[in-house]
PDB file of C-alpha atoms in Angstrom:
ATOM      1  CA  THR A   1     -16.393  19.335-233.394  1.00  0.00           C
ATOM      2  CA  ARG A   2     -19.684  21.548-233.400  1.00  0.00           C
ATOM      3  CA  PRO A   3     -21.310  23.645-236.148  1.00  0.00           C
ATOM      4  CA  ALA A   4     -20.173  27.363-236.115  1.00  0.00           C
ATOM      5  CA  ASP A   5     -23.888  28.330-235.979  1.00  0.00           C
ATOM      6  CA  GLU A   6     -24.592  26.185-232.504  1.00  0.00           C
ATOM      7  CA  ALA A   7     -21.701  28.118-230.816  1.00  0.00           C
ATOM      8  CA  PHE A   8     -21.792  31.430-232.216  1.00  0.00           C
ATOM      9  CA  GLY A   9     -25.438  32.074-233.363  1.00  0.00           C
ATOM     10  CA  ASN A  10     -24.489  32.633-237.256  1.00  0.00           C
ATOM     11  CA  ALA A  11     -25.018  30.614-240.149  1.00  0.00           C
ATOM     12  CA  ALA A  12     -22.170  28.101-240.563  1.00  0.00           C
ATOM     13  CA  PRO A  13     -20.215  27.727-243.992  1.00  0.00           C
ATOM     14  CA  ALA A  14     -19.785  23.911-245.051  1.00  0.00           C
ATOM     15  CA  PRO A  15     -16.429  23.892-243.656  1.00  0.00           C
ATOM     16  CA  LEU A  16     -17.637  24.754-240.233  1.00  0.00           C
ATOM     17  CA  MET A  17     -20.490  22.446-239.942  1.00  0.00           C
ATOM     18  CA  GLY A  18     -18.696  20.223-237.286  1.00  0.00           C
ATOM     19  CA  GLY A  19     -18.222  16.525-237.266  1.00  0.00           C
ATOM     20  CA  PRO A  20     -16.567  13.705-235.120  1.00  0.00           C
ATOM     21  CA  CYS A  21     -13.326  14.177-233.972  1.00  0.00           C
ATOM     22  CA  GLY A  22     -12.178  10.787-232.272  1.00  0.00           C
ATOM     23  CA  HIS A  23      -8.576  11.699-231.840  1.00  0.00           C
ATOM     24  CA  CYS A  24      -8.122  13.575-228.798  1.00  0.00           C
ATOM     25  CA  ASP A  25      -9.003  11.296-225.946  1.00  0.00           C
ATOM     26  CA  ASP A  26      -5.592  11.940-224.527  1.00  0.00           C
ATOM     27  CA  ALA A  27      -6.420  15.544-224.176  1.00  0.00           C
ATOM     28  CA  PRO A  28      -6.078  16.701-220.483  1.00  0.00           C
ATOM     29  CA  LEU A  29      -9.469  18.090-220.415  1.00  0.00           C
ATOM     30  CA  PHE A  30     -11.221  15.418-222.628  1.00  0.00           C
ATOM     31  CA  ARG A  31     -13.648  15.040-219.696  1.00  0.00           C
ATOM     32  CA  TRP A  32     -13.938  17.491-216.899  1.00  0.00           C
ATOM     33  CA  SER A  33     -16.619  17.855-213.851  1.00  0.00           C
ATOM     34  CA  ALA A  34     -17.460  20.396-211.504  1.00  0.00           C
ATOM     35  CA  THR A  35     -20.276  20.931-208.768  1.00  0.00           C
ATOM     36  CA  LEU A  36     -22.641  23.830-208.496  1.00  0.00           C
ATOM     37  CA  GLU A  37     -24.731  24.546-205.174  1.00  0.00           C
ATOM     38  CA  VAL A  38     -28.290  24.530-205.910  1.00  0.00           C
ATOM     39  CA  GLU A  39     -28.433  27.823-203.627  1.00  0.00           C
ATOM     40  CA  ALA A  40     -26.585  29.536-206.415  1.00  0.00           C
ATOM     41  CA  VAL A  41     -28.985  28.579-209.212  1.00  0.00           C
ATOM     42  CA  ARG A  42     -32.135  29.403-206.789  1.00  0.00           C
ATOM     43  CA  ARG A  43     -30.540  32.849-206.299  1.00  0.00           C
ATOM     44  CA  MET A  44     -29.974  33.337-210.078  1.00  0.00           C
ATOM     45  CA  LEU A  45     -33.459  32.296-210.557  1.00  0.00           C
ATOM     46  CA  LYS A  46     -34.831  34.476-207.586  1.00  0.00           C
ATOM     47  CA  VAL A  47     -36.827  31.223-206.176  1.00  0.00           C
ATOM     48  CA  PRO A  48     -37.322  30.982-202.803  1.00  0.00           C
ATOM     49  CA  ARG A  49     -36.126  27.964-200.649  1.00  0.00           C
ATOM     50  CA  GLY A  50     -38.019  24.631-201.188  1.00  0.00           C
ATOM     51  CA  PRO A  51     -37.830  21.629-203.050  1.00  0.00           C
ATOM     52  CA  MET A  52     -36.106  21.590-206.524  1.00  0.00           C
ATOM     53  CA  SER A  53     -35.985  18.834-209.141  1.00  0.00           C
ATOM     54  CA  LEU A  54     -34.560  18.328-212.491  1.00  0.00           C
ATOM     55  CA  GLU A  55     -37.595  17.922-215.296  1.00  0.00           C
ATOM     56  CA  SER A  56     -35.715  17.648-218.403  1.00  0.00           C
ATOM     57  CA  GLN A  57     -32.612  18.625-220.216  1.00  0.00           C
ATOM     58  CA  ARG A  58     -32.418  19.636-223.933  1.00  0.00           C
ATOM     59  CA  TYR A  59     -29.394  19.218-226.149  1.00  0.00           C
ATOM     60  CA  TYR A  60     -27.916  20.592-229.295  1.00  0.00           C
ATOM     61  CA  PRO A  61     -27.251  18.062-232.187  1.00  0.00           C
ATOM     62  CA  SER A  62     -23.693  17.904-231.027  1.00  0.00           C
ATOM     63  CA  HIS A  63     -24.692  16.729-227.719  1.00  0.00           C
ATOM     64  CA  ARG A  64     -23.930  19.670-225.697  1.00  0.00           C
ATOM     65  CA  LEU A  65     -26.379  21.085-223.077  1.00  0.00           C
ATOM     66  CA  ARG A  66     -28.921  23.601-224.261  1.00  0.00           C
ATOM     67  CA  THR A  67     -31.264  23.970-221.436  1.00  0.00           C
ATOM     68  CA  LEU A  68     -32.322  22.368-218.161  1.00  0.00           C
ATOM     69  CA  THR A  69     -35.869  22.506-217.061  1.00  0.00           C
ATOM     70  CA  LEU A  70     -36.302  22.708-213.258  1.00  0.00           C
ATOM     71  CA  ILE A  71     -39.279  22.153-211.108  1.00  0.00           C
ATOM     72  CA  THR A  72     -39.188  24.803-208.176  1.00  0.00           C
ATOM     73  CA  VAL A  73     -41.790  25.936-205.593  1.00  0.00           C
ATOM     74  CA  VAL A  74     -42.825  28.651-207.680  1.00  0.00           C
ATOM     75  CA  GLY A  75     -43.236  26.441-210.860  1.00  0.00           C
ATOM     76  CA  THR A  76     -41.268  25.365-213.832  1.00  0.00           C
ATOM     77  CA  ARG A  77     -37.994  27.217-214.593  1.00  0.00           C
ATOM     78  CA  GLU A  78     -35.422  27.032-217.483  1.00  0.00           C
ATOM     79  CA  VAL A  79     -32.001  27.462-217.004  1.00  0.00           C
ATOM     80  CA  THR A  80     -29.529  27.672-220.079  1.00  0.00           C
ATOM     81  CA  ALA A  81     -26.014  26.155-220.280  1.00  0.00           C
ATOM     82  CA  ARG A  82     -24.752  29.676-220.814  1.00  0.00           C
ATOM     83  CA  GLN A  83     -26.274  30.559-217.424  1.00  0.00           C
ATOM     84  CA  LEU A  84     -24.838  27.629-215.757  1.00  0.00           C
ATOM     85  CA  ARG A  85     -21.437  28.132-217.171  1.00  0.00           C
ATOM     86  CA  ARG A  86     -21.560  31.615-215.840  1.00  0.00           C
ATOM     87  CA  LEU A  87     -22.474  30.282-212.414  1.00  0.00           C
ATOM     88  CA  LEU A  88     -19.672  27.639-212.487  1.00  0.00           C
ATOM     89  CA  GLY A  89     -16.909  30.518-213.597  1.00  0.00           C
ATOM     90  CA  LYS A  90     -13.560  28.915-213.909  1.00  0.00           C
ATOM     91  CA  ALA A  91     -14.812  25.476-212.833  1.00  0.00           C
ATOM     92  CA  ALA A  92     -16.307  25.405-216.399  1.00  0.00           C
ATOM     93  CA  LYS A  93     -13.494  24.224-218.487  1.00  0.00           C
ATOM     94  CA  SER A  94     -15.487  24.701-221.822  1.00  0.00           C
ATOM     95  CA  PRO A  95     -18.985  25.440-222.983  1.00  0.00           C
ATOM     96  CA  TRP A  96     -19.683  21.731-223.617  1.00  0.00           C
ATOM     97  CA  ILE A  97     -21.703  20.595-220.908  1.00  0.00           C
ATOM     98  CA  ALA A  98     -22.331  16.885-221.632  1.00  0.00           C
ATOM     99  CA  SER A  99     -24.587  15.834-218.594  1.00  0.00           C
ATOM    100  CA  VAL A 100     -26.276  17.570-215.276  1.00  0.00           C
ATOM    101  CA  ALA A 101     -27.398  15.492-212.422  1.00  0.00           C
ATOM    102  CA  LEU A 102     -29.311  16.916-209.136  1.00  0.00           C
ATOM    103  CA  GLU A 103     -28.107  15.234-205.990  1.00  0.00           C
ATOM    104  CA  LYS A 104     -29.430  16.717-202.698  1.00  0.00           C
ATOM    105  CA  ASP A 105     -28.186  20.315-202.547  1.00  0.00           C
ATOM    106  CA  ARG A 106     -25.737  20.410-205.392  1.00  0.00           C
ATOM    107  CA  PHE A 107     -25.750  19.750-209.357  1.00  0.00           C
ATOM    108  CA  LEU A 108     -22.952  17.347-210.630  1.00  0.00           C
ATOM    109  CA  ILE A 109     -21.956  18.729-213.935  1.00  0.00           C
ATOM    110  CA  ASN A 110     -19.851  16.710-216.509  1.00  0.00           C
ATOM    111  CA  GLY A 111     -18.069  18.451-219.276  1.00  0.00           C
ATOM    112  CA  ARG A 112     -15.802  17.757-222.231  1.00  0.00           C
ATOM    113  CA  GLY A 113     -13.037  19.638-224.199  1.00  0.00           C
ATOM    114  CA  PHE A 114     -11.570  23.112-223.601  1.00  0.00           C
ATOM    115  CA  GLY A 115     -12.709  26.005-225.802  1.00  0.00           C
ATOM    116  CA  HIS A 116     -15.710  26.541-228.154  1.00  0.00           C
ATOM    117  CA  GLY A 117     -15.561  23.377-230.085  1.00  0.00           C
ATOM    118  CA  VAL A 118     -15.633  24.849-233.590  1.00  0.00           C
ATOM    119  CA  GLY A 119     -13.187  24.087-236.193  1.00  0.00           C
ATOM    120  CA  LEU A 120      -9.795  22.099-235.633  1.00  0.00           C
ATOM    121  CA  CYS A 121      -9.416  20.140-232.286  1.00  0.00           C
ATOM    122  CA  GLN A 122      -5.770  20.782-231.456  1.00  0.00           C
ATOM    123  CA  TYR A 123      -5.410  17.503-229.531  1.00  0.00           C
ATOM    124  CA  GLY A 124      -7.129  15.517-232.294  1.00  0.00           C
ATOM    125  CA  ALA A 125      -4.651  17.142-234.778  1.00  0.00           C
ATOM    126  CA  ARG A 126      -2.010  16.080-232.759  1.00  0.00           C
ATOM    127  CA  GLY A 127      -3.467  12.589-232.729  1.00  0.00           C
ATOM    128  CA  LEU A 128      -3.836  12.386-236.216  1.00  0.00           C
ATOM    129  CA  ALA A 129      -0.206  13.570-236.820  1.00  0.00           C
ATOM    130  CA  ARG A 130       0.974  11.072-234.508  1.00  0.00           C
ATOM    131  CA  ARG A 131      -0.700   8.648-236.993  1.00  0.00           C
ATOM    132  CA  ARG A 132       1.271   9.817-239.741  1.00  0.00           C
ATOM    133  CA  LYS A 133      -1.368  11.962-241.322  1.00  0.00           C
ATOM    134  CA  SER A 134      -0.003  14.930-243.376  1.00  0.00           C
ATOM    135  CA  ALA A 135      -1.028  18.372-242.574  1.00  0.00           C
ATOM    136  CA  GLY A 136      -3.462  18.529-245.649  1.00  0.00           C
ATOM    137  CA  ASP A 137      -5.364  15.350-244.483  1.00  0.00           C
ATOM    138  CA  ILE A 138      -5.553  16.737-241.028  1.00  0.00           C
ATOM    139  CA  LEU A 139      -7.188  20.077-242.306  1.00  0.00           C
ATOM    140  CA  ASP A 140      -9.521  17.973-244.780  1.00  0.00           C
ATOM    141  CA  TRP A 141     -10.524  15.920-241.633  1.00  0.00           C
ATOM    142  CA  TYR A 142     -11.615  19.072-239.555  1.00  0.00           C
ATOM    143  CA  PHE A 143     -12.866  21.369-242.547  1.00  0.00           C
ATOM    144  CA  SER A 144     -14.442  18.910-244.909  1.00  0.00           C
ATOM    145  CA  GLY A 145     -15.900  20.692-247.885  1.00  0.00           C
ATOM    146  CA  ALA A 146     -13.047  23.269-247.688  1.00  0.00           C
ATOM    147  CA  GLU A 147     -10.871  23.711-250.816  1.00  0.00           C
ATOM    148  CA  ARG A 148      -7.301  23.997-250.152  1.00  0.00           C
ATOM    149  CA  ALA A 149      -5.217  26.359-252.001  1.00  0.00           C
ATOM    150  CA  ARG A 150      -1.558  27.774-251.881  1.00  0.00           C
ATOM    151  CA  ALA A 151      -1.577  31.430-250.798  1.00  0.00           C
ATOM    152  CA  TRP A 152       1.534  32.360-252.336  1.00  0.00           C
TER     153      TRP A 152
END
């Protein structure tokens, strides 16, 4: 899981600092992929036709894409992961873009998961439950630093 501040921009309390899940590899969208035509990116950037290359990619500490730097006929342009997701539409199954490659006239995009990635991973919780972990153990796994208390 990733820190809440990475996903939402606000300071993350200790229980929402994120951490390894490692129990959800059987999730239907553990990995996903999509393609995006270069022309769509070119239109968004308002860049004329011509060669385009991928110069670099920057990632958050959680290994999710932050930005791409593209070299175009009018110079270097930066594209955020949010902009890519918007162009992908429903083909982007989650905010987690893990890698991007440029191949001829399209971007090949690989992602992981389904959702914002903060807090409890539902498939990971199921995986832990299948390993006979208690509800308390599962909460402790995803929200380390939180104190559990009875609400009634």
